[in-house]
Short mmCIF file of C-alpha atoms in Angstrom, two decimals:
data_model
loop_
_atom_site.label_atom_id
_atom_site.label_comp_id
_atom_site.label_asym_id
_atom_site.label_seq_id
_atom_site.Cartn_x
_atom_site.Cartn_y
_atom_site.Cartn_z
CA MET A 1 0.27 -0.15 0.00
CA THR A 2 1.40 3.33 -1.19
CA PRO A 3 1.61 6.16 1.08
CA ALA A 4 -1.01 7.89 -0.72
CA ILE A 5 -3.21 5.20 -0.63
CA ARG A 6 -2.73 4.85 3.22
CA ALA A 7 -3.27 8.12 4.03
CA PHE A 8 -6.56 8.02 2.06
CA VAL A 9 -8.32 4.81 3.43
CA GLY A 10 -6.87 6.27 6.96
CA SER A 11 -8.30 9.33 6.57
CA ALA A 12 -11.66 10.43 8.64
CA ARG A 13 -13.50 11.38 5.39
CA PHE A 14 -12.93 8.09 4.22
CA SER A 15 -14.12 6.39 7.55
CA GLN A 16 -17.03 8.19 7.40
CA ALA A 17 -18.24 7.40 4.04
CA LEU A 18 -17.33 3.53 4.84
CA THR A 19 -19.29 3.74 7.90
CA GLU A 20 -22.49 5.07 6.20
CA ALA A 21 -22.01 2.64 3.32
CA ILE A 22 -21.46 -0.17 5.89
CA VAL A 23 -24.85 0.63 7.99
CA GLY A 24 -26.84 1.50 4.70
CA PHE A 25 -26.07 -1.92 3.76
CA ALA A 26 -26.48 -3.66 6.98
CA LEU A 27 -30.03 -2.19 7.44
CA ILE A 28 -31.18 -2.85 3.86
CA THR A 29 -29.22 -6.22 2.60
CA GLY A 30 -32.63 -7.98 1.99
CA ALA A 31 -33.20 -5.43 -1.18
CA VAL A 32 -29.30 -5.59 -2.24
CA ARG A 33 -29.82 -9.18 -2.03
CA ALA A 34 -33.27 -9.40 -4.39
CA ILE A 35 -31.41 -7.18 -6.81
CA MET A 36 -27.77 -8.47 -6.98
CA GLY A 37 -28.69 -12.29 -5.67
CA TRP A 38 -26.74 -13.71 -2.65
CA PRO A 39 -23.54 -13.91 -4.62
CA GLY A 40 -23.73 -10.04 -5.15
CA ALA A 41 -24.57 -9.26 -1.73
CA LEU A 42 -21.57 -11.28 -0.40
CA GLY A 43 -19.57 -9.56 -2.58
CA VAL A 44 -20.29 -6.20 -1.25
CA LEU A 45 -20.29 -7.79 2.32
CA ALA A 46 -16.69 -8.83 1.49
CA GLY A 47 -15.68 -5.85 -0.16
CA LEU A 48 -16.84 -3.96 2.90
CA VAL A 49 -14.92 -5.94 4.84
CA VAL A 50 -11.78 -5.53 3.20
CA LEU A 51 -11.72 -1.78 3.21
CA ALA A 52 -12.75 -1.78 6.68
CA VAL A 53 -9.80 -3.96 7.45
CA ALA A 54 -7.72 -1.72 5.27
CA SER A 55 -8.71 1.25 7.07
CA LEU A 56 -7.96 0.00 10.45
CA TRP A 57 -4.36 -1.05 9.24
CA ALA A 58 -3.77 2.49 7.81
CA GLN A 59 -4.75 4.36 11.26
CA PRO A 60 -3.19 1.97 14.06
CA ASP A 61 -1.87 4.83 16.39
CA ARG A 62 -5.76 6.35 16.55
CA ILE A 63 -7.18 2.96 17.20
CA GLU A 64 -7.77 1.80 21.18
CA TRP A 65 -8.39 -2.05 21.72
CA ARG A 66 -8.02 -2.21 25.98
CA GLY A 67 -11.44 -2.20 28.01
CA VAL A 68 -13.15 -2.20 24.10
CA LEU A 69 -13.89 -5.69 23.06
CA PRO A 70 -16.74 -6.86 25.33
CA ILE A 71 -15.93 -10.42 26.70
CA SER A 72 -19.43 -11.60 26.48
CA ILE A 73 -19.88 -10.78 22.67
CA LEU A 74 -16.86 -12.71 21.89
CA ALA A 75 -18.12 -15.41 23.97
CA LEU A 76 -21.00 -15.68 21.84
CA PHE A 77 -19.57 -15.18 18.60
CA GLY A 78 -17.07 -17.83 19.74
CA LEU A 79 -20.15 -20.23 20.64
CA LEU A 80 -21.52 -20.29 17.21
CA THR A 81 -18.37 -20.87 15.83
CA VAL A 82 -17.56 -23.69 17.88
CA SER A 83 -21.23 -25.04 17.08
CA VAL A 84 -19.58 -26.36 13.83
CA VAL A 85 -18.47 -29.20 15.75
CA TRP A 86 -21.88 -30.34 16.04
CA SER A 87 -23.86 -29.12 13.35
CA GLN A 88 -26.38 -30.87 11.72
CA TYR A 89 -25.81 -28.83 8.67
CA THR A 90 -21.85 -28.44 8.68
CA TRP A 91 -21.69 -26.52 5.77
CA VAL A 92 -24.66 -24.47 6.26
CA THR A 93 -22.99 -23.65 9.59
CA VAL A 94 -19.59 -22.77 8.00
CA GLY A 95 -21.52 -20.36 5.60
CA GLY A 96 -23.54 -19.08 8.91
CA ILE A 97 -20.64 -18.62 10.53
CA ALA A 98 -18.75 -16.38 7.64
CA TYR A 99 -21.63 -14.18 7.16
CA ALA A 100 -22.30 -13.65 11.21
CA LEU A 101 -18.47 -12.60 11.39
CA GLY A 102 -18.22 -10.17 8.74
CA PHE A 103 -21.51 -8.12 10.26
CA GLY A 104 -19.52 -8.24 13.50
CA LEU A 105 -16.49 -6.96 12.07
CA LEU A 106 -17.92 -4.29 10.42
CA GLY A 107 -19.62 -3.54 13.96
CA LEU A 108 -16.31 -3.71 15.36
CA TYR A 109 -14.86 -1.15 12.82
CA ILE A 110 -17.48 1.25 13.62
CA ALA A 111 -17.13 1.22 17.10
CA LEU A 112 -13.22 1.72 16.94
CA VAL A 113 -12.74 4.34 13.93
CA ARG A 114 -16.28 6.28 14.80
CA ASP A 115 -17.13 8.45 18.40
CA LEU A 116 -20.83 8.24 19.21
CA ILE A 117 -22.36 11.54 17.66
CA GLN A 118 -20.37 10.74 14.49
CA LEU A 119 -22.04 6.86 14.69
CA VAL A 120 -25.64 8.26 15.18
CA ARG A 121 -25.14 10.70 12.14
CA ALA A 122 -24.05 7.96 9.98
CA VAL A 123 -26.84 5.95 11.44
CA GLY A 124 -29.33 9.07 10.47
CA ASN A 125 -27.88 10.11 7.03
CA ALA A 126 -28.14 6.28 5.80
CA LEU A 127 -31.64 6.09 7.07
CA ARG A 128 -32.60 8.94 5.29
CA VAL A 129 -32.00 7.88 2.23
CA ILE A 130 -33.20 4.39 2.74
CA LEU A 131 -36.63 5.71 4.00
CA THR A 132 -36.67 8.46 1.22
CA THR A 133 -36.33 5.61 -1.59
CA SER A 134 -38.30 3.77 0.07
CA PHE A 135 -41.24 5.97 -0.52
CA VAL A 136 -40.42 6.85 -3.71
CA LEU A 137 -40.51 3.20 -4.86
CA GLU A 138 -43.74 3.08 -3.13
CA ILE A 139 -45.14 6.35 -4.58
CA LEU A 140 -43.96 4.65 -8.01
CA SER A 141 -45.80 1.16 -7.07
CA GLY A 142 -48.92 1.96 -5.12
CA LEU A 143 -49.92 5.42 -7.33
CA LEU A 144 -48.13 5.87 -10.65
CA ILE A 145 -47.94 2.40 -12.08
CA ASP A 146 -49.95 0.43 -9.48
CA THR A 147 -48.15 -2.53 -9.55
CA PRO A 148 -46.29 -4.80 -6.68
CA LEU A 149 -42.58 -4.70 -6.86
CA THR A 150 -42.87 -8.25 -6.23
CA PHE A 151 -38.95 -8.74 -6.45
CA LEU A 152 -38.58 -6.23 -3.59
CA GLY A 153 -41.34 -7.38 -1.81
CA ILE A 154 -43.23 -4.13 -2.29
CA SER A 155 -46.97 -5.32 -2.78
CA GLY A 156 -47.86 -1.39 -3.62
CA SER A 157 -50.85 -0.42 -1.19
CA LEU A 158 -49.81 3.07 -0.46
CA ALA A 159 -53.08 4.29 -2.04
CA GLU A 160 -55.08 1.94 0.14
CA GLY A 161 -52.98 3.70 3.37
CA GLY A 162 -50.79 0.68 3.82
CA PRO A 163 -49.17 -1.52 5.01
CA ILE A 164 -46.31 -0.99 3.23
CA GLU A 165 -43.05 -2.27 3.15
CA GLY A 166 -40.47 -0.23 1.44
CA LEU A 167 -36.88 -1.32 1.22
CA ALA A 168 -36.88 -3.46 4.23
CA GLY A 169 -39.42 -6.14 2.19
CA THR A 170 -41.57 -6.28 5.16
CA ARG A 171 -43.79 -3.88 7.10
CA ASN A 172 -42.22 -4.89 10.20
CA ALA A 173 -38.85 -4.42 9.46
CA PHE A 174 -39.98 -1.17 7.52
CA ALA A 175 -41.38 -0.55 11.08
CA PHE A 176 -38.18 -1.41 12.81
CA LEU A 177 -36.39 1.18 10.44
CA GLY A 178 -38.65 3.44 11.45
CA ALA A 179 -38.42 3.25 14.91
CA LEU A 180 -34.69 3.30 14.77
CA ALA A 181 -35.00 6.49 12.87
CA ILE A 182 -37.17 8.47 15.14
CA LEU A 183 -34.81 7.51 18.21
CA SER A 184 -31.42 8.62 15.68
CA PHE A 185 -33.19 11.86 14.61
CA TRP A 186 -34.27 12.74 17.85
CA ILE A 187 -30.69 12.49 18.94
CA GLU A 188 -29.81 14.75 16.23
CA VAL A 189 -32.15 17.47 17.18
CA ARG A 190 -30.78 17.23 20.33
CA THR A 191 -27.40 17.61 19.77
CA ARG A 192 -28.36 20.25 16.87
CA SER A 193 -26.27 17.83 14.33
CA VAL A 194 -28.26 18.56 11.66
CA SER A 195 -30.42 21.81 10.40
CA ARG A 196 -33.92 22.68 11.62
CA ALA A 197 -35.35 21.79 7.75
CA VAL A 198 -33.31 18.44 7.95
CA SER A 199 -34.83 17.93 11.57
CA VAL A 200 -38.01 18.59 10.61
CA TYR A 201 -38.23 16.34 7.08
CA SER A 202 -36.55 13.65 9.24
CA LEU A 203 -39.07 12.97 12.10
CA ALA A 204 -41.81 13.48 9.93
CA LEU A 205 -40.55 10.61 7.24
CA ALA A 206 -39.66 8.31 10.50
CA ALA A 207 -43.45 9.02 11.59
CA ALA A 208 -44.73 8.26 8.11
CA THR A 209 -42.72 5.19 7.79
CA ILE A 210 -44.26 4.28 11.32
CA ILE A 211 -48.09 5.11 10.23
CA PHE A 212 -47.74 3.45 6.85
CA ALA A 213 -46.02 -0.05 7.76
CA ARG A 214 -49.30 -0.37 10.06
CA SER A 215 -47.16 -3.07 12.09
CA PRO A 216 -49.13 -3.85 15.36
CA VAL A 217 -45.68 -5.15 16.56
CA SER A 218 -44.05 -1.45 16.34
CA LEU A 219 -46.52 0.25 18.65
CA LEU A 220 -45.57 -2.08 21.50
CA VAL A 221 -41.96 -1.85 20.98
CA LEU A 222 -42.38 2.37 20.63
CA ALA A 223 -44.03 1.94 23.76
CA ALA A 224 -41.32 0.12 25.60
CA VAL A 225 -38.46 2.82 24.10
CA LEU A 226 -40.82 5.75 24.94
CA VAL A 227 -41.15 4.37 28.45
CA ALA A 228 -37.37 3.67 29.04
CA GLY A 229 -36.35 7.15 27.13
CA LEU A 230 -38.49 8.68 30.13
CA ALA A 231 -36.93 6.81 32.77
CA LEU A 232 -33.67 7.91 31.26
CA VAL A 233 -34.74 11.80 31.00
CA LEU A 234 -35.81 11.62 35.06
CA VAL A 235 -32.69 9.71 35.94
CA ARG A 236 -30.17 12.31 33.91
CA ARG A 237 -31.78 15.12 35.90
CA GLN A 238 -31.00 13.69 39.47
CA LYS A 239 -28.06 13.94 41.80
CA THR A 240 -26.17 10.70 42.45
CA VAL A 241 -27.30 9.58 45.29
CA ALA A 242 -30.76 10.16 44.37
CA ARG A 243 -30.13 8.72 41.09
CA ARG A 244 -29.02 5.44 42.72
CA ALA A 245 -32.23 5.05 44.36
CA THR A 246 -34.03 5.78 41.71
CA GLN A 247 -32.13 2.81 39.31
CA SER A 248 -33.30 0.75 42.08
CA VAL A 249 -37.26 1.94 42.06
CA LEU A 250 -36.96 1.62 38.19
CA LEU A 251 -35.50 -2.02 38.34
CA VAL A 252 -37.94 -3.28 40.67
CA SER A 253 -41.05 -1.18 38.46
CA LEU A 254 -39.54 -3.15 35.35
CA ALA A 255 -40.04 -6.54 36.82
CA VAL A 256 -43.89 -5.57 37.93
CA PHE A 257 -44.63 -3.95 34.72
CA GLY A 258 -43.02 -7.36 33.24
CA MET A 259 -45.11 -9.40 35.05
CA LEU A 260 -48.45 -6.98 34.37
CA ALA A 261 -47.48 -7.50 30.50
CA TRP A 262 -47.38 -11.03 30.83
CA LEU A 263 -50.63 -11.82 32.65
CA PHE A 264 -52.75 -8.62 30.75
CA ARG A 265 -51.00 -9.86 27.34
CA THR A 266 -54.15 -10.81 25.49
CA ALA A 267 -55.58 -7.56 26.51
CA LEU A 268 -52.30 -6.22 25.23
CA VAL A 269 -52.95 -7.79 21.79
CA ASP A 270 -56.25 -6.80 21.52
CA ALA A 271 -55.66 -3.28 22.33
CA VAL A 272 -52.91 -3.04 18.96
CA ASP A 273 -55.05 -5.24 16.79
CA ALA A 274 -52.12 -7.55 16.80
CA ALA A 275 -54.00 -10.93 16.85
CA THR A 276 -53.44 -11.96 13.59
CA ASP A 277 -49.67 -11.45 13.87
CA VAL A 278 -49.74 -13.23 17.50
CA GLU A 279 -51.14 -16.46 15.64
CA VAL A 280 -49.06 -16.49 13.18
CA ARG A 281 -45.90 -16.00 15.30
CA THR A 282 -46.95 -18.90 17.88
CA SER A 283 -47.62 -21.33 15.24
CA VAL A 284 -44.10 -20.82 14.04
CA TRP A 285 -42.75 -21.11 17.85
CA ALA A 286 -44.95 -24.48 18.70
CA ARG A 287 -43.40 -25.68 15.77
CA VAL A 288 -39.78 -24.74 16.98
CA THR A 289 -40.44 -25.63 19.83
CA GLY A 290 -40.39 -29.74 19.13
CA PHE A 291 -36.95 -29.38 17.35
CA ILE A 292 -35.63 -27.35 20.31
CA ASP A 293 -36.36 -30.55 22.24
CA GLN A 294 -34.64 -32.60 20.32
CA TYR A 295 -30.97 -31.04 21.15
CA PRO A 296 -32.22 -28.59 23.98
CA VAL A 297 -28.20 -27.81 25.09
CA GLN A 298 -26.10 -27.33 22.04
CA GLY A 299 -29.08 -26.49 19.58
CA TRP A 300 -28.85 -27.52 15.85
CA GLY A 301 -26.05 -25.74 14.83
CA TRP A 302 -25.49 -21.85 14.08
CA ALA A 303 -27.03 -21.19 10.71
CA GLY A 304 -28.37 -17.76 11.05
CA LYS A 305 -30.89 -16.30 9.07
CA TRP A 306 -32.98 -19.34 7.86
CA PRO A 307 -31.96 -21.56 4.63
CA SER A 308 -34.93 -22.52 3.08
CA ASP A 309 -34.01 -25.81 1.43
CA VAL A 310 -32.37 -27.44 4.99
CA PHE A 311 -33.50 -29.40 7.62
CA PRO A 312 -35.75 -28.54 10.19
CA PHE A 313 -35.90 -24.65 8.89
CA ALA A 314 -37.33 -26.32 5.26
CA VAL A 315 -40.20 -28.21 7.08
CA VAL A 316 -41.42 -25.16 9.43
CA ALA A 317 -44.20 -23.21 8.17
CA ASP A 318 -47.17 -20.50 9.98
CA SER A 319 -50.26 -20.65 10.39
CA THR A 320 -50.84 -19.44 6.95
CA GLY A 321 -48.73 -21.98 5.54
CA ARG A 322 -45.53 -19.82 4.69
CA GLN A 323 -42.16 -20.82 5.46
CA PRO A 324 -40.74 -18.17 8.02
CA PRO A 325 -37.78 -16.53 7.53
CA SER A 326 -36.94 -17.40 10.90
CA ALA A 327 -38.24 -18.19 14.36
CA LEU A 328 -39.54 -15.01 14.75
CA ASN A 329 -37.96 -14.93 17.90
CA ALA A 330 -34.54 -13.88 18.55
CA TYR A 331 -34.43 -15.81 21.89
CA MET A 332 -36.27 -19.08 20.61
CA ASP A 333 -33.96 -18.72 17.43
CA VAL A 334 -30.70 -18.75 19.40
CA TRP A 335 -31.74 -21.98 21.45
CA LEU A 336 -32.76 -23.79 18.45
CA GLN A 337 -29.38 -23.11 16.86
CA LEU A 338 -26.96 -22.44 20.27
CA GLY A 339 -29.12 -24.45 22.69
CA LEU A 340 -29.74 -23.30 25.88
CA ALA A 341 -26.04 -22.33 26.06
CA GLY A 342 -26.57 -20.04 23.23
CA LEU A 343 -29.78 -18.52 24.93
CA LEU A 344 -27.52 -17.90 28.24
CA VAL A 345 -25.03 -15.96 26.46
CA LEU A 346 -26.97 -14.18 24.08
CA ILE A 347 -29.03 -12.84 27.21
CA VAL A 348 -25.70 -12.55 29.61
CA ALA A 349 -24.33 -10.51 26.37
CA LEU A 350 -27.42 -8.24 25.73
CA SER A 351 -28.16 -7.45 29.63
CA LEU A 352 -24.41 -6.56 30.06
CA ALA A 353 -24.64 -4.14 26.99
CA PHE A 354 -27.47 -2.82 28.30
CA VAL A 355 -26.23 -2.27 32.21
CA ARG A 356 -23.33 -0.62 30.63
CA ALA A 357 -25.36 1.61 28.20
CA TRP A 358 -27.85 2.39 30.98
CA LEU A 359 -25.45 3.33 33.61
CA VAL A 360 -23.30 5.50 31.01
CA ALA A 361 -26.48 7.32 29.85
CA SER A 362 -27.66 8.34 33.49
CA GLU A 363 -24.37 9.74 33.96
CA ARG A 364 -22.97 11.76 31.07
CA ARG A 365 -24.33 15.00 30.23
CA SER A 366 -24.80 14.49 26.42
CA THR A 367 -27.88 12.86 24.92
CA VAL A 368 -25.98 11.40 22.48
CA TYR A 369 -24.94 8.74 25.08
CA VAL A 370 -28.72 7.70 25.34
CA TRP A 371 -28.72 6.43 21.68
CA PRO A 372 -27.04 3.15 22.60
CA ALA A 373 -29.27 2.43 25.47
CA LEU A 374 -32.43 2.86 23.89
CA THR A 375 -31.14 1.43 20.35
CA LEU A 376 -30.29 -2.28 22.57
CA VAL A 377 -33.83 -1.40 24.02
CA LEU A 378 -35.42 -1.54 20.64
CA LEU A 379 -33.42 -4.41 19.63
CA ALA A 380 -34.32 -6.61 23.22
CA THR A 381 -38.20 -5.91 22.69
CA THR A 382 -38.43 -6.16 19.10
CA SER A 383 -36.53 -9.61 19.53
CA MET A 384 -39.82 -10.86 20.98
CA THR A 385 -41.37 -10.92 17.74
CA GLU A 386 -38.59 -11.14 14.91
CA SER A 387 -34.84 -12.06 15.32
CA TYR A 388 -33.49 -9.21 13.53
CA LEU A 389 -30.85 -9.39 16.36
CA LEU A 390 -28.91 -12.44 15.57
CA TYR A 391 -28.03 -11.25 11.86
CA GLU A 392 -27.45 -8.54 8.86
CA GLY A 393 -28.42 -5.03 10.37
CA GLY A 394 -29.85 -6.02 13.89
CA LEU A 395 -26.28 -7.94 14.57
CA LEU A 396 -24.50 -4.48 13.41
CA LEU A 397 -26.30 -2.58 15.75
CA PHE A 398 -25.94 -4.85 18.70
CA VAL A 399 -22.28 -5.02 18.17
CA THR A 400 -21.60 -1.34 17.40
CA SER A 401 -23.90 -0.62 20.82
CA ALA A 402 -22.39 -2.90 22.87
CA PHE A 403 -18.95 -1.94 22.01
CA ALA A 404 -19.80 1.66 22.45
CA ALA A 405 -21.18 0.91 26.05
CA ALA A 406 -17.78 -0.66 26.71
CA ARG A 407 -15.32 1.85 25.54
CA ASN A 408 -17.16 4.11 28.22
CA ARG A 409 -17.74 1.45 30.92
CA SER A 410 -15.15 -1.56 31.19
CA TRP A 411 -13.78 -3.07 34.54
CA ARG A 412 -11.01 -4.16 32.23
CA GLY A 413 -10.33 -0.18 31.66
CA ARG A 414 -10.44 0.50 35.21
CA LEU A 415 -7.21 -1.66 35.49
CA ASP A 416 -4.87 -0.04 32.87
#
């Protein structure tokens, strides 16, 4: 690598552009795959990984590794890698490992070369492009040519008020992007990272995404993120002594509300008109549970996103007879693939990342530190009904948020 090339790939401008490209690709990998096929999508992923490695190599003096790599995240990736030993579909597991490691490495790259405000700006910029393009395509499909763009998963239902899918491919995935957009755009407003006109457009775009996606699941997810956000606002305004007491009260309240939500889950489902969605998911979970019982401890082996032609994924169907792309629940999905050991490691990794992010958000003055904590809340609650956490954009956000929290609060960093 010549000095000129090294200076270019190690520059802040290159890191910024690469970060936005990574985030954009990760959030709409399905659309890229629909247009270019699996070979094209894998080629893009490989190219981004190569560029990320080159960028890291070109700026070694700027990278701080100590205390940044959470052991729990490393354990999760270690377990899914080791699962190739007992996998029931060895080559699928090898491919799934490489795919997960690719997005994990990209998440690590972002956490190492971008600070938190730069990360939020990158996510915001990527989402503005994705959501704007999605609505352009929805207007084209639903209003101008009145024809579904089936290869992208767009049904062309905008004229009927939705549900619309955009570049995400499904209404639930599109609503997830809308929820992430609301969070990211709100942080941009609070930190004055963009102009007022851009802020107004961005928040209106995110709100329109939620409204036209018409995803019942997103309403419950947004409610959880809103409650967590309000709790953080309360905690951040208190002094240290009072803050500790409030944290304890919030922990107890979380347990109580969790129990109440479970006891009145039917009423909650009816309130957001999610009965059909729940029926589809419970039918999938019933089938998945039967396969979990066959290998409850170690699982069937890592696959990540479900291959449609491999047993047992190929024989799982929902109540409508369609083959789902996942277990529609990240926790059940990881239990199926990595067994009880994988489920425990995932819960520990997610919990530690959230606790770190929450404590950092409650102690630091800048609003930007709220983003990792609320992003993890978004991922954790969405994981009750989808498996986004385990692959592509969800995995990238999980890794990046966990690493960002570890950078600011790690027990290993305190030993230095």
